[in-house]
Amino acid sequence: MALHSQHTRRALVGAAILATTALFTTGCSPASEPGDSAAKPVEVAGVTISVDDAARAALPQKYIDAGSLKVATDVPYAPFEMFESEGSDVITGVDYDLGQAIGAKLGINFDFEQQKFDGIIPALQAGKVQVAISAMTSSVDRMDVLTFVDYSASGTGILVEKGNPASIETYLDLCGQKLAVQSGASQIDLVAVWQDECAAAGKGAIALSEYPKDSDAQLAITSGKVIASVLTKPSAGFVAKTANDGNTFEVIEDPKAPTGYDSTLNGIGVLNADADLADAIQLALQSLMDDGTYMTILEAYGVEGIAIDAATINAAKS
């Protein structure tokens, strides 16, 4: 159930989120000019970020000399990457903010460029970009080409009406209840697995209704047609935070699945031949985790539930 594991899934979730997108601006300033060793502090999500000496020391000299890295991302896929407003070409989102913060720790600019998702790896291989930050699953198959710095984990979340009137605590509480999902979403297959568990537990079947758009599924909740909907947990968190200023929905937090059901790691990708760059990014990201900036950025978009404890490299392989 990984983010961006399938191109069609990206399109479905991206379209669904547009109905509840809120605007986020970060006020980022350039970390440095090309060849400038005196990197300037950068403000991201209200936090002023300065260079981490250990991370910068690990950065290959050619990138220090260049002063920037080109970063590929597929916009929009809220809340990870999106535009500040309709008609704008200014990128914002979780991935963008994390990229700016990592760049600040390294003392270079992370220059984001739009790239269709299925063209990101070819763009890396062609040398057009050096980094991929696009909610990409840290899959073992992709590790034949890429080294991943794991920065989050996400699976399926359960969105309910504010106050959780049906007292849902876990997916098994959906047995015998009415549930909504967007047509074609991968959560449909997961619910099929849950149906078997409901039967094994002697509980009623989940009455699953499919809707053309996830915003329709959300309307089904508020109109009382269903008690909940299932979608990716970061999408659910963003909807809960932004819809009606956070007063309409909430996300079920199951302690047994803190990053969502059937969760997988997401990673910042670089070519395997650029492993030293991955090491530097890992150190920068860990510094952001240690000083609290990482969580501040996630909380700004309502996706603190996808946080991981430490920055790892290719942890999905193990």
mmCIF file with all atom_site columns, N, CA and C in Angstrom, residues 124-189:
data_model
loop_
_atom_site.group_PDB
_atom_site.id
_atom_site.type_symbol
_atom_site.label_atom_id
_atom_site.label_alt_id
_atom_site.label_comp_id
_atom_site.label_asym_id
_atom_site.label_entity_id
_atom_site.label_seq_id
_atom_site.pdbx_PDB_ins_code
_atom_site.Cartn_x
_atom_site.Cartn_y
_atom_site.Cartn_z
_atom_site.occupancy
_atom_site.B_iso_or_equiv
_atom_site.pdbx_formal_charge
_atom_site.auth_seq_id
_atom_site.auth_comp_id
_atom_site.auth_asym_id
_atom_site.auth_atom_id
_atom_site.pdbx_PDB_model_num
ATOM 1   N N  . LEU A 1 124 ? 16.921  11.186 -13.613 1.00 0.00 ? 124 LEU A N  1
ATOM 2   C CA . LEU A 1 124 ? 18.108  10.979 -12.786 1.00 0.00 ? 124 LEU A CA 1
ATOM 3   C C  . LEU A 1 124 ? 19.215  10.309 -13.599 1.00 0.00 ? 124 LEU A C  1
ATOM 4   N N  . GLN A 1 125 ? 18.843  9.289  -14.341 1.00 0.00 ? 125 GLN A N  1
ATOM 5   C CA . GLN A 1 125 ? 19.828  8.550  -15.126 1.00 0.00 ? 125 GLN A CA 1
ATOM 6   C C  . GLN A 1 125 ? 20.442  9.403  -16.227 1.00 0.00 ? 125 GLN A C  1
ATOM 7   N N  . ALA A 1 126 ? 19.673  10.341 -16.739 1.00 0.00 ? 126 ALA A N  1
ATOM 8   C CA . ALA A 1 126 ? 20.168  11.223 -17.794 1.00 0.00 ? 126 ALA A CA 1
ATOM 9   C C  . ALA A 1 126 ? 20.966  12.408 -17.242 1.00 0.00 ? 126 ALA A C  1
ATOM 10  N N  . GLY A 1 127 ? 21.036  12.524 -15.924 1.00 0.00 ? 127 GLY A N  1
ATOM 11  C CA . GLY A 1 127 ? 21.783  13.614 -15.317 1.00 0.00 ? 127 GLY A CA 1
ATOM 12  C C  . GLY A 1 127 ? 21.067  14.949 -15.315 1.00 0.00 ? 127 GLY A C  1
ATOM 13  N N  . LYS A 1 128 ? 19.763  14.946 -15.640 1.00 0.00 ? 128 LYS A N  1
ATOM 14  C CA . LYS A 1 128 ? 19.005  16.197 -15.661 1.00 0.00 ? 128 LYS A CA 1
ATOM 15  C C  . LYS A 1 128 ? 18.712  16.686 -14.249 1.00 0.00 ? 128 LYS A C  1
ATOM 16  N N  . VAL A 1 129 ? 18.574  15.765 -13.311 1.00 0.00 ? 129 VAL A N  1
ATOM 17  C CA . VAL A 1 129 ? 18.361  16.071 -11.900 1.00 0.00 ? 129 VAL A CA 1
ATOM 18  C C  . VAL A 1 129 ? 19.275  15.160 -11.090 1.00 0.00 ? 129 VAL A C  1
ATOM 19  N N  . GLN A 1 130 ? 19.469  15.512 -9.823  1.00 0.00 ? 130 GLN A N  1
ATOM 20  C CA . GLN A 1 130 ? 20.336  14.695 -8.965  1.00 0.00 ? 130 GLN A CA 1
ATOM 21  C C  . GLN A 1 130 ? 19.582  14.000 -7.831  1.00 0.00 ? 130 GLN A C  1
ATOM 22  N N  . VAL A 1 131 ? 18.371  14.485 -7.549  1.00 0.00 ? 131 VAL A N  1
ATOM 23  C CA . VAL A 1 131 ? 17.616  13.981 -6.403  1.00 0.00 ? 131 VAL A CA 1
ATOM 24  C C  . VAL A 1 131 ? 16.147  13.838 -6.782  1.00 0.00 ? 131 VAL A C  1
ATOM 25  N N  . ALA A 1 132 ? 15.495  12.819 -6.237  1.00 0.00 ? 132 ALA A N  1
ATOM 26  C CA . ALA A 1 132 ? 14.050  12.655 -6.382  1.00 0.00 ? 132 ALA A CA 1
ATOM 27  C C  . ALA A 1 132 ? 13.399  12.766 -5.014  1.00 0.00 ? 132 ALA A C  1
ATOM 28  N N  . ILE A 1 133 ? 12.503  13.730 -4.867  1.00 0.00 ? 133 ILE A N  1
ATOM 29  C CA . ILE A 1 133 ? 11.696  13.839 -3.639  1.00 0.00 ? 133 ILE A CA 1
ATOM 30  C C  . ILE A 1 133 ? 10.252  13.971 -4.094  1.00 0.00 ? 133 ILE A C  1
ATOM 31  N N  . SER A 1 134 ? 9.543   12.854 -4.116  1.00 0.00 ? 134 SER A N  1
ATOM 32  C CA . SER A 1 134 ? 8.195   12.860 -4.689  1.00 0.00 ? 134 SER A CA 1
ATOM 33  C C  . SER A 1 134 ? 7.336   11.759 -4.083  1.00 0.00 ? 134 SER A C  1
ATOM 34  N N  . ALA A 1 135 ? 7.371   11.632 -2.732  1.00 0.00 ? 135 ALA A N  1
ATOM 35  C CA . ALA A 1 135 ? 6.582   10.602 -2.041  1.00 0.00 ? 135 ALA A CA 1
ATOM 36  C C  . ALA A 1 135 ? 6.794   9.240  -2.676  1.00 0.00 ? 135 ALA A C  1
ATOM 37  N N  . MET A 1 136 ? 8.023   8.955  -3.039  1.00 0.00 ? 136 MET A N  1
ATOM 38  C CA . MET A 1 136 ? 8.349   7.712  -3.734  1.00 0.00 ? 136 MET A CA 1
ATOM 39  C C  . MET A 1 136 ? 8.574   6.575  -2.743  1.00 0.00 ? 136 MET A C  1
ATOM 40  N N  . THR A 1 137 ? 7.938   5.449  -3.012  1.00 0.00 ? 137 THR A N  1
ATOM 41  C CA . THR A 1 137 ? 8.123   4.278  -2.168  1.00 0.00 ? 137 THR A CA 1
ATOM 42  C C  . THR A 1 137 ? 9.556   3.773  -2.256  1.00 0.00 ? 137 THR A C  1
ATOM 43  N N  . SER A 1 138 ? 10.139  3.486  -1.103  1.00 0.00 ? 138 SER A N  1
ATOM 44  C CA . SER A 1 138 ? 11.501  2.937  -1.057  1.00 0.00 ? 138 SER A CA 1
ATOM 45  C C  . SER A 1 138 ? 11.446  1.442  -1.363  1.00 0.00 ? 138 SER A C  1
ATOM 46  N N  . SER A 1 139 ? 11.096  1.111  -2.578  1.00 0.00 ? 139 SER A N  1
ATOM 47  C CA . SER A 1 139 ? 10.908  -0.298 -2.925  1.00 0.00 ? 139 SER A CA 1
ATOM 48  C C  . SER A 1 139 ? 12.226  -0.964 -3.270  1.00 0.00 ? 139 SER A C  1
ATOM 49  N N  . VAL A 1 140 ? 12.300  -2.254 -2.952  1.00 0.00 ? 140 VAL A N  1
ATOM 50  C CA . VAL A 1 140 ? 13.502  -3.033 -3.236  1.00 0.00 ? 140 VAL A CA 1
ATOM 51  C C  . VAL A 1 140 ? 13.776  -3.050 -4.736  1.00 0.00 ? 140 VAL A C  1
ATOM 52  N N  . ASP A 1 141 ? 12.746  -3.129 -5.552  1.00 0.00 ? 141 ASP A N  1
ATOM 53  C CA . ASP A 1 141 ? 12.931  -3.144 -7.004  1.00 0.00 ? 141 ASP A CA 1
ATOM 54  C C  . ASP A 1 141 ? 13.640  -1.874 -7.473  1.00 0.00 ? 141 ASP A C  1
ATOM 55  N N  . ARG A 1 142 ? 13.256  -0.738 -6.936  1.00 0.00 ? 142 ARG A N  1
ATOM 56  C CA . ARG A 1 142 ? 13.870  0.524  -7.344  1.00 0.00 ? 142 ARG A CA 1
ATOM 57  C C  . ARG A 1 142 ? 15.318  0.637  -6.873  1.00 0.00 ? 142 ARG A C  1
ATOM 58  N N  . MET A 1 143 ? 15.678  -0.157 -5.865  1.00 0.00 ? 143 MET A N  1
ATOM 59  C CA . MET A 1 143 ? 17.045  -0.105 -5.354  1.00 0.00 ? 143 MET A CA 1
ATOM 60  C C  . MET A 1 143 ? 18.065  -0.664 -6.326  1.00 0.00 ? 143 MET A C  1
ATOM 61  N N  . ASP A 1 144 ? 17.621  -1.295 -7.392  1.00 0.00 ? 144 ASP A N  1
ATOM 62  C CA . ASP A 1 144 ? 18.557  -1.686 -8.446  1.00 0.00 ? 144 ASP A CA 1
ATOM 63  C C  . ASP A 1 144 ? 19.193  -0.453 -9.078  1.00 0.00 ? 144 ASP A C  1
ATOM 64  N N  . VAL A 1 145 ? 18.483  0.680  -8.993  1.00 0.00 ? 145 VAL A N  1
ATOM 65  C CA . VAL A 1 145 ? 18.946  1.926  -9.613  1.00 0.00 ? 145 VAL A CA 1
ATOM 66  C C  . VAL A 1 145 ? 19.215  3.006  -8.578  1.00 0.00 ? 145 VAL A C  1
ATOM 67  N N  . LEU A 1 146 ? 18.370  3.067  -7.548  1.00 0.00 ? 146 LEU A N  1
ATOM 68  C CA . LEU A 1 146 ? 18.413  4.177  -6.599  1.00 0.00 ? 146 LEU A CA 1
ATOM 69  C C  . LEU A 1 146 ? 18.823  3.750  -5.198  1.00 0.00 ? 146 LEU A C  1
ATOM 70  N N  . THR A 1 147 ? 19.446  4.681  -4.503  1.00 0.00 ? 147 THR A N  1
ATOM 71  C CA . THR A 1 147 ? 19.666  4.584  -3.062  1.00 0.00 ? 147 THR A CA 1
ATOM 72  C C  . THR A 1 147 ? 18.670  5.518  -2.400  1.00 0.00 ? 147 THR A C  1
ATOM 73  N N  . PHE A 1 148 ? 17.949  5.002  -1.386  1.00 0.00 ? 148 PHE A N  1
ATOM 74  C CA . PHE A 1 148 ? 16.901  5.798  -0.742  1.00 0.00 ? 148 PHE A CA 1
ATOM 75  C C  . PHE A 1 148 ? 17.296  6.219  0.662   1.00 0.00 ? 148 PHE A C  1
ATOM 76  N N  . VAL A 1 149 ? 17.102  7.497  0.944   1.00 0.00 ? 149 VAL A N  1
ATOM 77  C CA . VAL A 1 149 ? 17.146  7.990  2.314   1.00 0.00 ? 149 VAL A CA 1
ATOM 78  C C  . VAL A 1 149 ? 15.700  8.021  2.788   1.00 0.00 ? 149 VAL A C  1
ATOM 79  N N  . ASP A 1 150 ? 15.349  7.119  3.668   1.00 0.00 ? 150 ASP A N  1
ATOM 80  C CA . ASP A 1 150 ? 13.958  6.974  4.101   1.00 0.00 ? 150 ASP A CA 1
ATOM 81  C C  . ASP A 1 150 ? 13.570  8.136  5.010   1.00 0.00 ? 150 ASP A C  1
ATOM 82  N N  . TYR A 1 151 ? 12.442  8.777  4.696   1.00 0.00 ? 151 TYR A N  1
ATOM 83  C CA . TYR A 1 151 ? 12.058  9.967  5.458   1.00 0.00 ? 151 TYR A CA 1
ATOM 84  C C  . TYR A 1 151 ? 10.639  9.912  6.010   1.00 0.00 ? 151 TYR A C  1
ATOM 85  N N  . SER A 1 152 ? 9.858   8.925  5.635   1.00 0.00 ? 152 SER A N  1
ATOM 86  C CA . SER A 1 152 ? 8.505   8.796  6.184   1.00 0.00 ? 152 SER A CA 1
ATOM 87  C C  . SER A 1 152 ? 7.993   7.391  5.896   1.00 0.00 ? 152 SER A C  1
ATOM 88  N N  . ALA A 1 153 ? 6.876   7.064  6.481   1.00 0.00 ? 153 ALA A N  1
ATOM 89  C CA . ALA A 1 153 ? 6.221   5.787  6.210   1.00 0.00 ? 153 ALA A CA 1
ATOM 90  C C  . ALA A 1 153 ? 4.729   6.040  6.159   1.00 0.00 ? 153 ALA A C  1
ATOM 91  N N  . SER A 1 154 ? 4.051   5.419  5.205   1.00 0.00 ? 154 SER A N  1
ATOM 92  C CA . SER A 1 154 ? 2.621   5.694  5.088   1.00 0.00 ? 154 SER A CA 1
ATOM 93  C C  . SER A 1 154 ? 1.867   4.494  4.549   1.00 0.00 ? 154 SER A C  1
ATOM 94  N N  . GLY A 1 155 ? 0.670   4.361  5.042   1.00 0.00 ? 155 GLY A N  1
ATOM 95  C CA . GLY A 1 155 ? -0.232  3.305  4.592   1.00 0.00 ? 155 GLY A CA 1
ATOM 96  C C  . GLY A 1 155 ? -1.633  3.861  4.508   1.00 0.00 ? 155 GLY A C  1
ATOM 97  N N  . THR A 1 156 ? -2.606  3.037  4.819   1.00 0.00 ? 156 THR A N  1
ATOM 98  C CA . THR A 1 156 ? -4.012  3.437  4.738   1.00 0.00 ? 156 THR A CA 1
ATOM 99  C C  . THR A 1 156 ? -4.491  4.007  6.064   1.00 0.00 ? 156 THR A C  1
ATOM 100 N N  . GLY A 1 157 ? -5.246  5.093  5.981   1.00 0.00 ? 157 GLY A N  1
ATOM 101 C CA . GLY A 1 157 ? -5.836  5.699  7.155   1.00 0.00 ? 157 GLY A CA 1
ATOM 102 C C  . GLY A 1 157 ? -7.352  5.644  7.110   1.00 0.00 ? 157 GLY A C  1
ATOM 103 N N  . ILE A 1 158 ? -7.965  5.856  8.250   1.00 0.00 ? 158 ILE A N  1
ATOM 104 C CA . ILE A 1 158 ? -9.423  5.870  8.370   1.00 0.00 ? 158 ILE A CA 1
ATOM 105 C C  . ILE A 1 158 ? -9.858  7.275  8.762   1.00 0.00 ? 158 ILE A C  1
ATOM 106 N N  . LEU A 1 159 ? -10.668 7.888  7.912   1.00 0.00 ? 159 LEU A N  1
ATOM 107 C CA . LEU A 1 159 ? -11.184 9.236  8.145   1.00 0.00 ? 159 LEU A CA 1
ATOM 108 C C  . LEU A 1 159 ? -12.611 9.142  8.664   1.00 0.00 ? 159 LEU A C  1
ATOM 109 N N  . VAL A 1 160 ? -12.896 9.831  9.763   1.00 0.00 ? 160 VAL A N  1
ATOM 110 C CA . VAL A 1 160 ? -14.241 9.813  10.357  1.00 0.00 ? 160 VAL A CA 1
ATOM 111 C C  . VAL A 1 160 ? -14.677 11.239 10.659  1.00 0.00 ? 160 VAL A C  1
ATOM 112 N N  . GLU A 1 161 ? -15.935 11.379 11.013  1.00 0.00 ? 161 GLU A N  1
ATOM 113 C CA . GLU A 1 161 ? -16.457 12.692 11.394  1.00 0.00 ? 161 GLU A CA 1
ATOM 114 C C  . GLU A 1 161 ? -15.798 13.150 12.686  1.00 0.00 ? 161 GLU A C  1
ATOM 115 N N  . LYS A 1 162 ? -15.613 14.464 12.816  1.00 0.00 ? 162 LYS A N  1
ATOM 116 C CA . LYS A 1 162 ? -15.003 15.029 14.011  1.00 0.00 ? 162 LYS A CA 1
ATOM 117 C C  . LYS A 1 162 ? -15.740 14.554 15.263  1.00 0.00 ? 162 LYS A C  1
ATOM 118 N N  . GLY A 1 163 ? -14.979 14.097 16.231  1.00 0.00 ? 163 GLY A N  1
ATOM 119 C CA . GLY A 1 163 ? -15.572 13.569 17.447  1.00 0.00 ? 163 GLY A CA 1
ATOM 120 C C  . GLY A 1 163 ? -15.730 12.065 17.434  1.00 0.00 ? 163 GLY A C  1
ATOM 121 N N  . ASN A 1 164 ? -15.531 11.467 16.263  1.00 0.00 ? 164 ASN A N  1
ATOM 122 C CA . ASN A 1 164 ? -15.588 10.019 16.114  1.00 0.00 ? 164 ASN A CA 1
ATOM 123 C C  . ASN A 1 164 ? -16.853 9.434  16.754  1.00 0.00 ? 164 ASN A C  1
ATOM 124 N N  . PRO A 1 165 ? -18.035 9.846  16.251  1.00 0.00 ? 165 PRO A N  1
ATOM 125 C CA . PRO A 1 165 ? -19.298 9.427  16.894  1.00 0.00 ? 165 PRO A CA 1
ATOM 126 C C  . PRO A 1 165 ? -19.525 7.924  16.906  1.00 0.00 ? 165 PRO A C  1
ATOM 127 N N  . ALA A 1 166 ? -18.910 7.182  15.976  1.00 0.00 ? 166 ALA A N  1
ATOM 128 C CA . ALA A 1 166 ? -19.086 5.729  15.956  1.00 0.00 ? 166 ALA A CA 1
ATOM 129 C C  . ALA A 1 166 ? -18.047 5.010  16.809  1.00 0.00 ? 166 ALA A C  1
ATOM 130 N N  . SER A 1 167 ? -17.173 5.769  17.471  1.00 0.00 ? 167 SER A N  1
ATOM 131 C CA . SER A 1 167 ? -16.155 5.215  18.380  1.00 0.00 ? 167 SER A CA 1
ATOM 132 C C  . SER A 1 167 ? -15.267 4.167  17.691  1.00 0.00 ? 167 SER A C  1
ATOM 133 N N  . ILE A 1 168 ? -14.803 4.499  16.511  1.00 0.00 ? 168 ILE A N  1
ATOM 134 C CA . ILE A 1 168 ? -13.904 3.606  15.788  1.00 0.00 ? 168 ILE A CA 1
ATOM 135 C C  . ILE A 1 168 ? -12.502 3.712  16.391  1.00 0.00 ? 168 ILE A C  1
ATOM 136 N N  . GLU A 1 169 ? -11.918 2.574  16.722  1.00 0.00 ? 169 GLU A N  1
ATOM 137 C CA . GLU A 1 169 ? -10.566 2.553  17.264  1.00 0.00 ? 169 GLU A CA 1
ATOM 138 C C  . GLU A 1 169 ? -9.597  1.804  16.362  1.00 0.00 ? 169 GLU A C  1
ATOM 139 N N  . THR A 1 170 ? -10.107 0.854  15.593  1.00 0.00 ? 170 THR A N  1
ATOM 140 C CA . THR A 1 170 ? -9.284  0.048  14.713  1.00 0.00 ? 170 THR A CA 1
ATOM 141 C C  . THR A 1 170 ? -10.127 -0.400 13.521  1.00 0.00 ? 170 THR A C  1
ATOM 142 N N  . TYR A 1 171 ? -9.476  -0.922 12.487  1.00 0.00 ? 171 TYR A N  1
ATOM 143 C CA . TYR A 1 171 ? -10.219 -1.316 11.288  1.00 0.00 ? 171 TYR A CA 1
ATOM 144 C C  . TYR A 1 171 ? -11.252 -2.397 11.564  1.00 0.00 ? 171 TYR A C  1
ATOM 145 N N  . LEU A 1 172 ? -11.056 -3.213 12.592  1.00 0.00 ? 172 LEU A N  1
ATOM 146 C CA . LEU A 1 172 ? -12.039 -4.257 12.901  1.00 0.00 ? 172 LEU A CA 1
ATOM 147 C C  . LEU A 1 172 ? -13.351 -3.661 13.416  1.00 0.00 ? 172 LEU A C  1
ATOM 148 N N  . ASP A 1 173 ? -13.315 -2.419 13.881  1.00 0.00 ? 173 ASP A N  1
ATOM 149 C CA . ASP A 1 173 ? -14.552 -1.750 14.298  1.00 0.00 ? 173 ASP A CA 1
ATOM 150 C C  . ASP A 1 173 ? -15.407 -1.357 13.096  1.00 0.00 ? 173 ASP A C  1
ATOM 151 N N  . LEU A 1 174 ? -14.854 -1.510 11.886  1.00 0.00 ? 174 LEU A N  1
ATOM 152 C CA . LEU A 1 174 ? -15.616 -1.220 10.668  1.00 0.00 ? 174 LEU A CA 1
ATOM 153 C C  . LEU A 1 174 ? -16.466 -2.405 10.245  1.00 0.00 ? 174 LEU A C  1
ATOM 154 N N  . CYS A 1 175 ? -16.234 -3.571 10.841  1.00 0.00 ? 175 CYS A N  1
ATOM 155 C CA . CYS A 1 175 ? -17.036 -4.756 10.519  1.00 0.00 ? 175 CYS A CA 1
ATOM 156 C C  . CYS A 1 175 ? -18.511 -4.474 10.814  1.00 0.00 ? 175 CYS A C  1
ATOM 157 N N  . GLY A 1 176 ? -19.359 -4.800 9.850   1.00 0.00 ? 176 GLY A N  1
ATOM 158 C CA . GLY A 1 176 ? -20.789 -4.572 10.018  1.00 0.00 ? 176 GLY A CA 1
ATOM 159 C C  . GLY A 1 176 ? -21.206 -3.129 9.831   1.00 0.00 ? 176 GLY A C  1
ATOM 160 N N  . GLN A 1 177 ? -20.283 -2.266 9.396   1.00 0.00 ? 177 GLN A N  1
ATOM 161 C CA . GLN A 1 177 ? -20.561 -0.848 9.241   1.00 0.00 ? 177 GLN A CA 1
ATOM 162 C C  . GLN A 1 177 ? -20.481 -0.437 7.766   1.00 0.00 ? 177 GLN A C  1
ATOM 163 N N  . LYS A 1 178 ? -20.943 0.773  7.475   1.00 0.00 ? 178 LYS A N  1
ATOM 164 C CA . LYS A 1 178 ? -20.888 1.312  6.118   1.00 0.00 ? 178 LYS A CA 1
ATOM 165 C C  . LYS A 1 178 ? -19.633 2.157  5.951   1.00 0.00 ? 178 LYS A C  1
ATOM 166 N N  . LEU A 1 179 ? -18.889 1.865  4.889   1.00 0.00 ? 179 LEU A N  1
ATOM 167 C CA . LEU A 1 179 ? -17.592 2.488  4.659   1.00 0.00 ? 179 LEU A CA 1
ATOM 168 C C  . LEU A 1 179 ? -17.500 3.000  3.232   1.00 0.00 ? 179 LEU A C  1
ATOM 169 N N  . ALA A 1 180 ? -16.828 4.132  3.044   1.00 0.00 ? 180 ALA A N  1
ATOM 170 C CA . ALA A 1 180 ? -16.660 4.722  1.713   1.00 0.00 ? 180 ALA A CA 1
ATOM 171 C C  . ALA A 1 180 ? -15.216 4.615  1.256   1.00 0.00 ? 180 ALA A C  1
ATOM 172 N N  . VAL A 1 181 ? -15.034 4.565  -0.070  1.00 0.00 ? 181 VAL A N  1
ATOM 173 C CA . VAL A 1 181 ? -13.704 4.542  -0.669  1.00 0.00 ? 181 VAL A CA 1
ATOM 174 C C  . VAL A 1 181 ? -13.804 5.138  -2.067  1.00 0.00 ? 181 VAL A C  1
ATOM 175 N N  . GLN A 1 182 ? -12.715 5.698  -2.552  1.00 0.00 ? 182 GLN A N  1
ATOM 176 C CA . GLN A 1 182 ? -12.706 6.216  -3.913  1.00 0.00 ? 182 GLN A CA 1
ATOM 177 C C  . GLN A 1 182 ? -12.574 5.069  -4.905  1.00 0.00 ? 182 GLN A C  1
ATOM 178 N N  . SER A 1 183 ? -13.326 5.118  -5.969  1.00 0.00 ? 183 SER A N  1
ATOM 179 C CA . SER A 1 183 ? -13.288 4.069  -6.988  1.00 0.00 ? 183 SER A CA 1
ATOM 180 C C  . SER A 1 183 ? -11.873 3.915  -7.538  1.00 0.00 ? 183 SER A C  1
ATOM 181 N N  . GLY A 1 184 ? -11.439 2.671  -7.656  1.00 0.00 ? 184 GLY A N  1
ATOM 182 C CA . GLY A 1 184 ? -10.132 2.378  -8.216  1.00 0.00 ? 184 GLY A CA 1
ATOM 183 C C  . GLY A 1 184 ? -8.985  2.480  -7.242  1.00 0.00 ? 184 GLY A C  1
ATOM 184 N N  . ALA A 1 185 ? -9.231  2.941  -6.012  1.00 0.00 ? 185 ALA A N  1
ATOM 185 C CA . ALA A 1 185 ? -8.158  3.096  -5.033  1.00 0.00 ? 185 ALA A CA 1
ATOM 186 C C  . ALA A 1 185 ? -7.673  1.725  -4.556  1.00 0.00 ? 185 ALA A C  1
ATOM 187 N N  . SER A 1 186 ? -6.412  1.664  -4.204  1.00 0.00 ? 186 SER A N  1
ATOM 188 C CA . SER A 1 186 ? -5.842  0.394  -3.754  1.00 0.00 ? 186 SER A CA 1
ATOM 189 C C  . SER A 1 186 ? -6.418  -0.054 -2.413  1.00 0.00 ? 186 SER A C  1
ATOM 190 N N  . GLN A 1 187 ? -7.049  0.867  -1.689  1.00 0.00 ? 187 GLN A N  1
ATOM 191 C CA . GLN A 1 187 ? -7.665  0.491  -0.414  1.00 0.00 ? 187 GLN A CA 1
ATOM 192 C C  . GLN A 1 187 ? -8.786  -0.535 -0.582  1.00 0.00 ? 187 GLN A C  1
ATOM 193 N N  . ILE A 1 188 ? -9.328  -0.623 -1.777  1.00 0.00 ? 188 ILE A N  1
ATOM 194 C CA . ILE A 1 188 ? -10.392 -1.610 -2.024  1.00 0.00 ? 188 ILE A CA 1
ATOM 195 C C  . ILE A 1 188 ? -9.868  -3.017 -1.778  1.00 0.00 ? 188 ILE A C  1
ATOM 196 N N  . ASP A 1 189 ? -8.648  -3.288 -2.223  1.00 0.00 ? 189 ASP A N  1
ATOM 197 C CA . ASP A 1 189 ? -8.047  -4.611 -2.011  1.00 0.00 ? 189 ASP A CA 1
ATOM 198 C C  . ASP A 1 189 ? -7.781  -4.853 -0.531  1.00 0.00 ? 189 ASP A C  1
#
